[in-house]
Backbone as numpy.savetxt, mean C-alpha at the origin, in Angstrom:
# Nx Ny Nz CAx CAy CAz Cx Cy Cz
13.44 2.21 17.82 12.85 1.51 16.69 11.58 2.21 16.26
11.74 2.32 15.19 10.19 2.40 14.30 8.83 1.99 14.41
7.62 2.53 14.82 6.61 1.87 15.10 5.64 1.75 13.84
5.20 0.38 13.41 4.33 0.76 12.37 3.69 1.88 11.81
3.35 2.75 12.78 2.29 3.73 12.69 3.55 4.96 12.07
4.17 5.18 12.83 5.66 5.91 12.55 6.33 5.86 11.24
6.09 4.73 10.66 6.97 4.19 9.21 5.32 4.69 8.52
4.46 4.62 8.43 3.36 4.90 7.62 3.08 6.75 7.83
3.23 6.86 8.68 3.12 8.27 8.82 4.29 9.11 8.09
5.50 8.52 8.42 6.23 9.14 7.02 6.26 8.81 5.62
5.72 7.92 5.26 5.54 7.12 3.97 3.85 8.12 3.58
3.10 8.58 4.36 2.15 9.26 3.72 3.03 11.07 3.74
3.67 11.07 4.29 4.38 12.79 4.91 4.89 12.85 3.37
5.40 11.70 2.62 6.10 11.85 1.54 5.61 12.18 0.54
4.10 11.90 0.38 3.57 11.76 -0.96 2.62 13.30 -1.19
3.11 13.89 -2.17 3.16 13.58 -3.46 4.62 13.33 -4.38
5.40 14.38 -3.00 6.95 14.93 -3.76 7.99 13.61 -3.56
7.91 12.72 -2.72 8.81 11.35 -3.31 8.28 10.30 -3.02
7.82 9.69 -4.07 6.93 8.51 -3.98 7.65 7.40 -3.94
8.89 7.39 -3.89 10.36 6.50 -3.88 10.36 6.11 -2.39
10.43 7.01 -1.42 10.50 7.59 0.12 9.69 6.72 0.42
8.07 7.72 0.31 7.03 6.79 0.43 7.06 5.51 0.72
7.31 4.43 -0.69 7.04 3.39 -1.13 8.12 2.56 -0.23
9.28 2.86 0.38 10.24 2.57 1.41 9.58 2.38 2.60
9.21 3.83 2.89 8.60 3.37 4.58 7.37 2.52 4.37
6.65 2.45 3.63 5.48 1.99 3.59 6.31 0.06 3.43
7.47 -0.33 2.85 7.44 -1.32 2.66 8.47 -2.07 3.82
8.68 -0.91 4.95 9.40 -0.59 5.96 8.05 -1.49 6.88
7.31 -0.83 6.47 5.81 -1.07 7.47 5.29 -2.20 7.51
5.03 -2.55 6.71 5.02 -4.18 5.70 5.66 -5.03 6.50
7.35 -4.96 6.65 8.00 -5.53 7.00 7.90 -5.91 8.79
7.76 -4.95 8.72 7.08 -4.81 10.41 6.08 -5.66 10.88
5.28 -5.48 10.16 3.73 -6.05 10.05 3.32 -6.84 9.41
3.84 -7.73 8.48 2.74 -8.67 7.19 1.79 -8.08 6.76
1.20 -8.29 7.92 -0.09 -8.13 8.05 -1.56 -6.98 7.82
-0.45 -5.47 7.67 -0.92 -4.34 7.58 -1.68 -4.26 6.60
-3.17 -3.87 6.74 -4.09 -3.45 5.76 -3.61 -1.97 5.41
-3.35 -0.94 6.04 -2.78 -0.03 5.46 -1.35 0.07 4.82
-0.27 -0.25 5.18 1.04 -0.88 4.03 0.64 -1.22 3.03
-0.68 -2.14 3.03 -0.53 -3.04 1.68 -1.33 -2.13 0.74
-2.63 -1.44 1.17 -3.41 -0.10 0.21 -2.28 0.91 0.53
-1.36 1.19 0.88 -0.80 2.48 0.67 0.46 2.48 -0.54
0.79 0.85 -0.52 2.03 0.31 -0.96 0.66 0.04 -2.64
-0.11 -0.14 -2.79 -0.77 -0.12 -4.51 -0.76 1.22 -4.61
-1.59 2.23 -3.62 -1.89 3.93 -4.10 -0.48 3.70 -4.94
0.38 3.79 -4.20 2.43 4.32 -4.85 2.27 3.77 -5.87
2.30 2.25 -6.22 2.84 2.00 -7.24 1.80 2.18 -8.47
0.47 2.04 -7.88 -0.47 2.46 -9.02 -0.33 4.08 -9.39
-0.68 4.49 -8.30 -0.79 6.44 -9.26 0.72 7.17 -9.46
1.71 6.25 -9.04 3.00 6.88 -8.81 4.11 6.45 -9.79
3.88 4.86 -9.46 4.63 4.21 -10.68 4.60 4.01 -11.61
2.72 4.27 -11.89 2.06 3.94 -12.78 2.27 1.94 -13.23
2.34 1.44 -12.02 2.56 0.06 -12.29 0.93 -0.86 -11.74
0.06 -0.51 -12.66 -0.84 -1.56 -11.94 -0.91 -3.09 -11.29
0.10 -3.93 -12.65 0.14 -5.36 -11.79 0.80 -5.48 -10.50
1.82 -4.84 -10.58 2.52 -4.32 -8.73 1.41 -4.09 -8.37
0.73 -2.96 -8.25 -0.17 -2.58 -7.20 -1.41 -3.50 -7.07
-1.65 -4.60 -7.96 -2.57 -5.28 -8.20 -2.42 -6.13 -6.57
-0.81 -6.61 -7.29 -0.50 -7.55 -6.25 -0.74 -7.49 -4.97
-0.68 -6.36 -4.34 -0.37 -5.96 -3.36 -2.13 -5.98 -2.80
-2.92 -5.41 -3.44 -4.21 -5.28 -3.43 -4.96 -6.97 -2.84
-4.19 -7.62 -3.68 -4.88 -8.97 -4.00 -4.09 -9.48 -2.46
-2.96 -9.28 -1.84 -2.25 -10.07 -0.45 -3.67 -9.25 0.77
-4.00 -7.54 -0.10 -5.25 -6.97 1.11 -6.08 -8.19 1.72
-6.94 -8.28 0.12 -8.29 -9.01 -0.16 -7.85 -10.40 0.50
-7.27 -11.27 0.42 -6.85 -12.11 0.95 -7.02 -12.55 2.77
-6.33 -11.45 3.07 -6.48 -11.20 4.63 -7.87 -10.41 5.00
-8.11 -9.49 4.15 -9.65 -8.77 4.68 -10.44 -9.33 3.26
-11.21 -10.42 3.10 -11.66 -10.47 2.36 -13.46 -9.55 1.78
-13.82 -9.15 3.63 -14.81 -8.26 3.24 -14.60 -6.87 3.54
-13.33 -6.64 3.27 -13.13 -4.90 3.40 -13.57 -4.75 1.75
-14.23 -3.14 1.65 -15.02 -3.03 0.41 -13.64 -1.96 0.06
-13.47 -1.63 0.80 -12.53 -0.51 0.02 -11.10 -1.21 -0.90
-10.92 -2.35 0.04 -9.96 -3.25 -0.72 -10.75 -3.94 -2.12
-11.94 -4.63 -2.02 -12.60 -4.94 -3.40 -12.71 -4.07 -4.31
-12.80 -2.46 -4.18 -13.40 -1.75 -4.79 -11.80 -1.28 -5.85
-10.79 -1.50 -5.13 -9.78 -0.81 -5.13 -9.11 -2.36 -6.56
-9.20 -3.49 -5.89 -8.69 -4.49 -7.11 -9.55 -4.35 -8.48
-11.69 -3.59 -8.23 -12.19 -3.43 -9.49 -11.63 -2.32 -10.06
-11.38 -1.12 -9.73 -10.73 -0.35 -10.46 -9.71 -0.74 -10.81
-8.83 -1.16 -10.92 -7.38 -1.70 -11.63 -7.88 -2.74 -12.68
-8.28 -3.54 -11.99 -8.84 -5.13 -12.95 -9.77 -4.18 -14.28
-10.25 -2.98 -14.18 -11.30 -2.74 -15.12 -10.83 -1.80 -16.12
């Protein structure tokens, strides 16, 4: 089986050339975890600079902030989109 760290490590191995891949293991990771602060910022990077889908990546941003409400990199990351 797949270890969180394992499904994220290929989900970053992927990016730039398939952000499809990526966005799999990373939601591979997710699945694993809920809980993952990195799944959930790695799973907006994809769909924001990749999919070019901000409210997806919004979302995803906003389940971060939720669980880490004083991680700054997660706040900083919903003001750039929101702005």
């Amino acid at each position: 089986a797949r270890t969180e760290e394992d499904l994220l490590a290929r989900g970053r191995a992927a990016l730039p050339a398939d952000p499809a891949a990526a966005r799999a293991a990373f939601e591979a990771a997710l699945k694993r975890n809920p809980g993952s602060l990195a799944a959930l910022q790695n799973l907006a990077h994809v769909w924001s600079e990749y999919e070019h889908n901000g409210a997806t990546a919004l979302e995803f941003l906003a389940r971060a902030a939720e669980r880490f409400p004083e991680h700054a990199q997660v706040r900083a990351g919903r003001a750039v989109l929101l702005a």
